[in-house]
Amino acid sequence: MAEEHEVLTAEEAAALLRVSSKTLLSLARNGALPGGKVGHAWRFLKSDVVAYVRGDKDTKAREEQ
Protein backbone atom coordinates (compact mmCIF):
# COMPACT_ATOMS: atom_id res chain seq x y z
CA MET A 1 0.00 0.00 0.00
CA ALA A 2 1.32 3.43 -0.91
CA GLU A 3 2.23 5.51 2.11
CA GLU A 4 -0.05 8.35 0.99
CA HIS A 5 -3.06 6.01 1.32
CA GLU A 6 -1.94 4.39 4.57
CA VAL A 7 -4.81 4.29 7.04
CA LEU A 8 -4.08 5.01 10.70
CA THR A 9 -6.08 4.31 13.82
CA ALA A 10 -6.75 7.16 16.22
CA GLU A 11 -3.99 5.90 18.48
CA GLU A 12 -1.48 5.72 15.61
CA ALA A 13 -2.41 9.19 14.36
CA ALA A 14 -2.15 10.61 17.89
CA ALA A 15 1.29 9.05 18.28
CA LEU A 16 2.39 10.54 14.95
CA LEU A 17 1.23 13.99 16.07
CA ARG A 18 2.53 13.39 19.62
CA VAL A 19 -0.77 14.38 21.17
CA SER A 20 -3.26 12.45 23.27
CA SER A 21 -6.02 10.43 21.64
CA LYS A 22 -8.50 12.80 23.30
CA THR A 23 -6.87 15.81 21.58
CA LEU A 24 -6.79 14.02 18.24
CA LEU A 25 -10.47 13.10 18.42
CA SER A 26 -11.35 16.66 19.38
CA LEU A 27 -9.53 17.91 16.26
CA ALA A 28 -11.40 15.37 14.13
CA ARG A 29 -14.82 16.18 15.60
CA ASN A 30 -14.23 19.91 15.08
CA GLY A 31 -13.27 19.34 11.44
CA ALA A 32 -9.70 20.56 11.88
CA LEU A 33 -8.27 17.13 11.01
CA PRO A 34 -9.90 15.05 8.26
CA GLY A 35 -10.93 11.61 9.38
CA GLY A 36 -13.83 9.23 9.29
CA LYS A 37 -15.54 6.68 11.43
CA VAL A 38 -15.59 3.00 10.54
CA GLY A 39 -18.15 1.55 12.88
CA HIS A 40 -17.29 3.09 16.23
CA ALA A 41 -13.59 3.63 15.44
CA TRP A 42 -11.99 6.67 13.85
CA ARG A 43 -9.58 6.24 10.92
CA PHE A 44 -7.22 8.79 9.36
CA LEU A 45 -5.12 8.91 6.20
CA LYS A 46 -1.47 9.35 7.04
CA SER A 47 -1.18 11.95 4.27
CA ASP A 48 -3.95 14.02 5.94
CA VAL A 49 -2.18 13.87 9.31
CA VAL A 50 1.10 15.00 7.72
CA ALA A 51 -0.71 17.78 5.82
CA TYR A 52 -2.26 18.95 9.11
CA VAL A 53 1.20 19.23 10.66
CA ARG A 54 2.38 21.23 7.65
CA GLY A 55 -0.57 23.59 8.04
CA ASP A 56 -2.25 22.54 4.79
CA LYS A 57 -5.92 23.24 5.49
CA ASP A 58 -7.15 22.30 1.98
CA THR A 59 -6.39 18.58 2.18
CA LYS A 60 -9.94 17.38 1.47
CA ALA A 61 -10.49 19.96 -1.28
CA ARG A 62 -7.37 18.74 -3.10
CA GLU A 63 -8.47 15.11 -2.87
CA GLU A 64 -11.87 15.85 -4.37
CA GLN A 65 -10.45 17.56 -7.47
PDB file of N, CA and C in Angstrom:
ATOM      1  N   MET A   1       0.850  -1.178   0.000  1.00  0.00           N
ATOM      2  CA  MET A   1       0.000   0.000   0.000  1.00  0.00           C
ATOM      3  C   MET A   1       0.895   1.239   0.000  1.00  0.00           C
ATOM      4  N   ALA A   2       0.554   2.186  -0.844  1.00  0.00           N
ATOM      5  CA  ALA A   2       1.324   3.427  -0.906  1.00  0.00           C
ATOM      6  C   ALA A   2       1.169   4.178   0.400  1.00  0.00           C
ATOM      7  N   GLU A   3       2.247   4.806   0.833  1.00  0.00           N
ATOM      8  CA  GLU A   3       2.231   5.513   2.112  1.00  0.00           C
ATOM      9  C   GLU A   3       1.169   6.608   2.151  1.00  0.00           C
ATOM     10  N   GLU A   4       0.924   7.267   1.021  1.00  0.00           N
ATOM     11  CA  GLU A   4      -0.053   8.353   0.994  1.00  0.00           C
ATOM     12  C   GLU A   4      -1.468   7.857   1.284  1.00  0.00           C
ATOM     13  N   HIS A   5      -1.736   6.576   1.063  1.00  0.00           N
ATOM     14  CA  HIS A   5      -3.058   6.012   1.318  1.00  0.00           C
ATOM     15  C   HIS A   5      -3.076   5.140   2.568  1.00  0.00           C
ATOM     16  N   GLU A   6      -2.003   5.190   3.353  1.00  0.00           N
ATOM     17  CA  GLU A   6      -1.942   4.394   4.571  1.00  0.00           C
ATOM     18  C   GLU A   6      -2.998   4.886   5.560  1.00  0.00           C
ATOM     19  N   VAL A   7      -3.747   3.959   6.094  1.00  0.00           N
ATOM     20  CA  VAL A   7      -4.813   4.288   7.044  1.00  0.00           C
ATOM     21  C   VAL A   7      -4.292   4.059   8.459  1.00  0.00           C
ATOM     22  N   LEU A   8      -4.535   5.066   9.312  1.00  0.00           N
ATOM     23  CA  LEU A   8      -4.084   5.006  10.697  1.00  0.00           C
ATOM     24  C   LEU A   8      -5.274   4.949  11.646  1.00  0.00           C
ATOM     25  N   THR A   9      -5.095   4.257  12.747  1.00  0.00           N
ATOM     26  CA  THR A   9      -6.084   4.306  13.816  1.00  0.00           C
ATOM     27  C   THR A   9      -5.917   5.632  14.551  1.00  0.00           C
ATOM     28  N   ALA A  10      -6.853   5.934  15.425  1.00  0.00           N
ATOM     29  CA  ALA A  10      -6.755   7.163  16.222  1.00  0.00           C
ATOM     30  C   ALA A  10      -5.494   7.140  17.078  1.00  0.00           C
ATOM     31  N   GLU A  11      -5.176   6.012  17.636  1.00  0.00           N
ATOM     32  CA  GLU A  11      -3.989   5.899  18.484  1.00  0.00           C
ATOM     33  C   GLU A  11      -2.708   6.118  17.672  1.00  0.00           C
ATOM     34  N   GLU A  12      -2.658   5.547  16.467  1.00  0.00           N
ATOM     35  CA  GLU A  12      -1.483   5.719  15.614  1.00  0.00           C
ATOM     36  C   GLU A  12      -1.336   7.171  15.159  1.00  0.00           C
ATOM     37  N   ALA A  13      -2.454   7.798  14.787  1.00  0.00           N
ATOM     38  CA  ALA A  13      -2.414   9.194  14.359  1.00  0.00           C
ATOM     39  C   ALA A  13      -2.005  10.098  15.512  1.00  0.00           C
ATOM     40  N   ALA A  14      -2.520   9.827  16.708  1.00  0.00           N
ATOM     41  CA  ALA A  14      -2.154  10.614  17.887  1.00  0.00           C
ATOM     42  C   ALA A  14      -0.662  10.473  18.178  1.00  0.00           C
ATOM     43  N   ALA A  15      -0.144   9.273  18.053  1.00  0.00           N
ATOM     44  CA  ALA A  15       1.286   9.055  18.281  1.00  0.00           C
ATOM     45  C   ALA A  15       2.122   9.809  17.251  1.00  0.00           C
ATOM     46  N   LEU A  16       1.676   9.820  16.004  1.00  0.00           N
ATOM     47  CA  LEU A  16       2.393  10.538  14.948  1.00  0.00           C
ATOM     48  C   LEU A  16       2.423  12.040  15.241  1.00  0.00           C
ATOM     49  N   LEU A  17       1.303  12.573  15.742  1.00  0.00           N
ATOM     50  CA  LEU A  17       1.228  13.991  16.073  1.00  0.00           C
ATOM     51  C   LEU A  17       1.817  14.306  17.456  1.00  0.00           C
ATOM     52  N   ARG A  18       2.048  13.254  18.242  1.00  0.00           N
ATOM     53  CA  ARG A  18       2.534  13.394  19.620  1.00  0.00           C
ATOM     54  C   ARG A  18       1.566  14.194  20.480  1.00  0.00           C
ATOM     55  N   VAL A  19       0.288  13.818  20.341  1.00  0.00           N
ATOM     56  CA  VAL A  19      -0.768  14.381  21.171  1.00  0.00           C
ATOM     57  C   VAL A  19      -1.562  13.211  21.752  1.00  0.00           C
ATOM     58  N   SER A  20      -2.427  13.509  22.699  1.00  0.00           N
ATOM     59  CA  SER A  20      -3.262  12.451  23.269  1.00  0.00           C
ATOM     60  C   SER A  20      -4.352  12.061  22.281  1.00  0.00           C
ATOM     61  N   SER A  21      -4.901  10.876  22.468  1.00  0.00           N
ATOM     62  CA  SER A  21      -6.018  10.430  21.636  1.00  0.00           C
ATOM     63  C   SER A  21      -7.207  11.370  21.807  1.00  0.00           C
ATOM     64  N   LYS A  22      -7.399  11.862  23.019  1.00  0.00           N
ATOM     65  CA  LYS A  22      -8.498  12.797  23.300  1.00  0.00           C
ATOM     66  C   LYS A  22      -8.346  14.073  22.464  1.00  0.00           C
ATOM     67  N   THR A  23      -7.132  14.614  22.389  1.00  0.00           N
ATOM     68  CA  THR A  23      -6.871  15.813  21.584  1.00  0.00           C
ATOM     69  C   THR A  23      -7.101  15.528  20.108  1.00  0.00           C
ATOM     70  N   LEU A  24      -6.619  14.393  19.637  1.00  0.00           N
ATOM     71  CA  LEU A  24      -6.788  14.024  18.240  1.00  0.00           C
ATOM     72  C   LEU A  24      -8.266  13.923  17.869  1.00  0.00           C
ATOM     73  N   LEU A  25      -9.045  13.261  18.704  1.00  0.00           N
ATOM     74  CA  LEU A  25     -10.470  13.101  18.417  1.00  0.00           C
ATOM     75  C   LEU A  25     -11.201  14.438  18.478  1.00  0.00           C
ATOM     76  N   SER A  26     -10.768  15.318  19.328  1.00  0.00           N
ATOM     77  CA  SER A  26     -11.346  16.661  19.378  1.00  0.00           C
ATOM     78  C   SER A  26     -11.081  17.398  18.065  1.00  0.00           C
ATOM     79  N   LEU A  27      -9.868  17.294  17.542  1.00  0.00           N
ATOM     80  CA  LEU A  27      -9.528  17.910  16.260  1.00  0.00           C
ATOM     81  C   LEU A  27     -10.396  17.330  15.138  1.00  0.00           C
ATOM     82  N   ALA A  28     -10.601  16.030  15.168  1.00  0.00           N
ATOM     83  CA  ALA A  28     -11.402  15.372  14.129  1.00  0.00           C
ATOM     84  C   ALA A  28     -12.869  15.791  14.226  1.00  0.00           C
ATOM     85  N   ARG A  29     -13.404  15.808  15.419  1.00  0.00           N
ATOM     86  CA  ARG A  29     -14.818  16.182  15.596  1.00  0.00           C
ATOM     87  C   ARG A  29     -15.074  17.629  15.208  1.00  0.00           C
ATOM     88  N   ASN A  30     -14.091  18.492  15.428  1.00  0.00           N
ATOM     89  CA  ASN A  30     -14.227  19.914  15.083  1.00  0.00           C
ATOM     90  C   ASN A  30     -13.949  20.189  13.616  1.00  0.00           C
ATOM     91  N   GLY A  31     -13.529  19.171  12.866  1.00  0.00           N
ATOM     92  CA  GLY A  31     -13.269  19.338  11.443  1.00  0.00           C
ATOM     93  C   GLY A  31     -11.891  19.882  11.110  1.00  0.00           C
ATOM     94  N   ALA A  32     -11.043  20.045  12.118  1.00  0.00           N
ATOM     95  CA  ALA A  32      -9.696  20.560  11.878  1.00  0.00           C
ATOM     96  C   ALA A  32      -8.790  19.507  11.252  1.00  0.00           C
ATOM     97  N   LEU A  33      -9.063  18.243  11.534  1.00  0.00           N
ATOM     98  CA  LEU A  33      -8.273  17.133  11.013  1.00  0.00           C
ATOM     99  C   LEU A  33      -9.214  16.170  10.298  1.00  0.00           C
ATOM    100  N   PRO A  34      -9.020  15.965   8.997  1.00  0.00           N
ATOM    101  CA  PRO A  34      -9.899  15.049   8.265  1.00  0.00           C
ATOM    102  C   PRO A  34      -9.782  13.623   8.785  1.00  0.00           C
ATOM    103  N   GLY A  35     -10.896  12.992   8.931  1.00  0.00           N
ATOM    104  CA  GLY A  35     -10.932  11.609   9.382  1.00  0.00           C
ATOM    105  C   GLY A  35     -12.337  11.083   9.210  1.00  0.00           C
ATOM    106  N   GLY A  36     -12.505   9.812   9.414  1.00  0.00           N
ATOM    107  CA  GLY A  36     -13.828   9.225   9.286  1.00  0.00           C
ATOM    108  C   GLY A  36     -13.999   8.076  10.245  1.00  0.00           C
ATOM    109  N   LYS A  37     -15.243   7.777  10.526  1.00  0.00           N
ATOM    110  CA  LYS A  37     -15.543   6.676  11.430  1.00  0.00           C
ATOM    111  C   LYS A  37     -15.857   5.417  10.629  1.00  0.00           C
ATOM    112  N   VAL A  38     -15.299   4.326  11.073  1.00  0.00           N
ATOM    113  CA  VAL A  38     -15.594   3.001  10.539  1.00  0.00           C
ATOM    114  C   VAL A  38     -16.188   2.245  11.725  1.00  0.00           C
ATOM    115  N   GLY A  39     -17.479   2.086  11.694  1.00  0.00           N
ATOM    116  CA  GLY A  39     -18.154   1.548  12.883  1.00  0.00           C
ATOM    117  C   GLY A  39     -18.051   2.577  13.995  1.00  0.00           C
ATOM    118  N   HIS A  40     -17.469   2.178  15.102  1.00  0.00           N
ATOM    119  CA  HIS A  40     -17.288   3.093  16.228  1.00  0.00           C
ATOM    120  C   HIS A  40     -15.872   3.670  16.280  1.00  0.00           C
ATOM    121  N   ALA A  41     -15.000   3.237  15.390  1.00  0.00           N
ATOM    122  CA  ALA A  41     -13.590   3.628  15.444  1.00  0.00           C
ATOM    123  C   ALA A  41     -13.252   4.674  14.386  1.00  0.00           C
ATOM    124  N   TRP A  42     -12.465   5.646  14.785  1.00  0.00           N
ATOM    125  CA  TRP A  42     -11.993   6.666  13.848  1.00  0.00           C
ATOM    126  C   TRP A  42     -10.805   6.139  13.057  1.00  0.00           C
ATOM    127  N   ARG A  43     -10.700   6.571  11.790  1.00  0.00           N
ATOM    128  CA  ARG A  43      -9.575   6.244  10.923  1.00  0.00           C
ATOM    129  C   ARG A  43      -9.116   7.518  10.222  1.00  0.00           C
ATOM    130  N   PHE A  44      -7.815   7.608   9.953  1.00  0.00           N
ATOM    131  CA  PHE A  44      -7.217   8.793   9.357  1.00  0.00           C
ATOM    132  C   PHE A  44      -6.223   8.375   8.281  1.00  0.00           C
ATOM    133  N   LEU A  45      -6.164   9.142   7.196  1.00  0.00           N
ATOM    134  CA  LEU A  45      -5.123   8.913   6.201  1.00  0.00           C
ATOM    135  C   LEU A  45      -3.843   9.560   6.701  1.00  0.00           C
ATOM    136  N   LYS A  46      -2.761   8.825   6.591  1.00  0.00           N
ATOM    137  CA  LYS A  46      -1.474   9.354   7.043  1.00  0.00           C
ATOM    138  C   LYS A  46      -1.145  10.658   6.325  1.00  0.00           C
ATOM    139  N   SER A  47      -1.468  10.737   5.034  1.00  0.00           N
ATOM    140  CA  SER A  47      -1.183  11.949   4.268  1.00  0.00           C
ATOM    141  C   SER A  47      -1.952  13.144   4.828  1.00  0.00           C
ATOM    142  N   ASP A  48      -3.174  12.934   5.333  1.00  0.00           N
ATOM    143  CA  ASP A  48      -3.945  14.019   5.940  1.00  0.00           C
ATOM    144  C   ASP A  48      -3.325  14.473   7.255  1.00  0.00           C
ATOM    145  N   VAL A  49      -2.818  13.532   8.031  1.00  0.00           N
ATOM    146  CA  VAL A  49      -2.183  13.872   9.305  1.00  0.00           C
ATOM    147  C   VAL A  49      -0.911  14.685   9.046  1.00  0.00           C
ATOM    148  N   VAL A  50      -0.119  14.267   8.075  1.00  0.00           N
ATOM    149  CA  VAL A  50       1.100  14.997   7.723  1.00  0.00           C
ATOM    150  C   VAL A  50       0.754  16.380   7.186  1.00  0.00           C
ATOM    151  N   ALA A  51      -0.282  16.476   6.355  1.00  0.00           N
ATOM    152  CA  ALA A  51      -0.710  17.776   5.825  1.00  0.00           C
ATOM    153  C   ALA A  51      -1.158  18.700   6.952  1.00  0.00           C
ATOM    154  N   TYR A  52      -1.826  18.150   7.964  1.00  0.00           N
ATOM    155  CA  TYR A  52      -2.256  18.948   9.110  1.00  0.00           C
ATOM    156  C   TYR A  52      -1.038  19.551   9.819  1.00  0.00           C
ATOM    157  N   VAL A  53      -0.019  18.751  10.007  1.00  0.00           N
ATOM    158  CA  VAL A  53       1.204  19.231  10.665  1.00  0.00           C
ATOM    159  C   VAL A  53       1.839  20.347   9.848  1.00  0.00           C
ATOM    160  N   ARG A  54       1.795  20.214   8.539  1.00  0.00           N
ATOM    161  CA  ARG A  54       2.378  21.228   7.651  1.00  0.00           C
ATOM    162  C   ARG A  54       1.523  22.487   7.560  1.00  0.00           C
ATOM    163  N   GLY A  55       0.304  22.431   8.084  1.00  0.00           N
ATOM    164  CA  GLY A  55      -0.572  23.590   8.044  1.00  0.00           C
ATOM    165  C   GLY A  55      -1.409  23.672   6.789  1.00  0.00           C
ATOM    166  N   ASP A  56      -1.468  22.584   6.025  1.00  0.00           N
ATOM    167  CA  ASP A  56      -2.254  22.544   4.791  1.00  0.00           C
ATOM    168  C   ASP A  56      -3.708  22.302   5.139  1.00  0.00           C
ATOM    169  N   LYS A  57      -4.525  23.342   5.093  1.00  0.00           N
ATOM    170  CA  LYS A  57      -5.919  23.240   5.492  1.00  0.00           C
ATOM    171  C   LYS A  57      -6.832  22.778   4.362  1.00  0.00           C
ATOM    172  N   ASP A  58      -6.327  22.667   3.134  1.00  0.00           N
ATOM    173  CA  ASP A  58      -7.152  22.304   1.979  1.00  0.00           C
ATOM    174  C   ASP A  58      -6.966  20.851   1.569  1.00  0.00           C
ATOM    175  N   THR A  59      -6.661  19.987   2.495  1.00  0.00           N
ATOM    176  CA  THR A  59      -6.393  18.582   2.180  1.00  0.00           C
ATOM    177  C   THR A  59      -7.576  17.925   1.490  1.00  0.00           C
ATOM    178  N   LYS A  60      -8.765  18.031   2.054  1.00  0.00           N
ATOM    179  CA  LYS A  60      -9.942  17.384   1.474  1.00  0.00           C
ATOM    180  C   LYS A  60     -10.296  17.994   0.124  1.00  0.00           C
ATOM    181  N   ALA A  61     -10.170  19.307  -0.021  1.00  0.00           N
ATOM    182  CA  ALA A  61     -10.492  19.956  -1.278  1.00  0.00           C
ATOM    183  C   ALA A  61      -9.582  19.457  -2.396  1.00  0.00           C
ATOM    184  N   ARG A  62      -8.313  19.240  -2.094  1.00  0.00           N
ATOM    185  CA  ARG A  62      -7.374  18.742  -3.099  1.00  0.00           C
ATOM    186  C   ARG A  62      -7.739  17.326  -3.509  1.00  0.00           C
ATOM    187  N   GLU A  63      -8.150  16.484  -2.561  1.00  0.00           N
ATOM    188  CA  GLU A  63      -8.466  15.105  -2.865  1.00  0.00           C
ATOM    189  C   GLU A  63      -9.703  14.984  -3.745  1.00  0.00           C
ATOM    190  N   GLU A  64     -10.638  15.925  -3.608  1.00  0.00           N
ATOM    191  CA  GLU A  64     -11.875  15.850  -4.367  1.00  0.00           C
ATOM    192  C   GLU A  64     -11.707  16.310  -5.807  1.00  0.00           C
ATOM    193  N   GLN A  65     -10.658  17.034  -6.115  1.00  0.00           N
ATOM    194  CA  GLN A  65     -10.446  17.557  -7.471  1.00  0.00           C
ATOM    195  C   GLN A  65      -9.934  16.490  -8.398  1.00  0.00           C
TER     196      GLN A  65
END
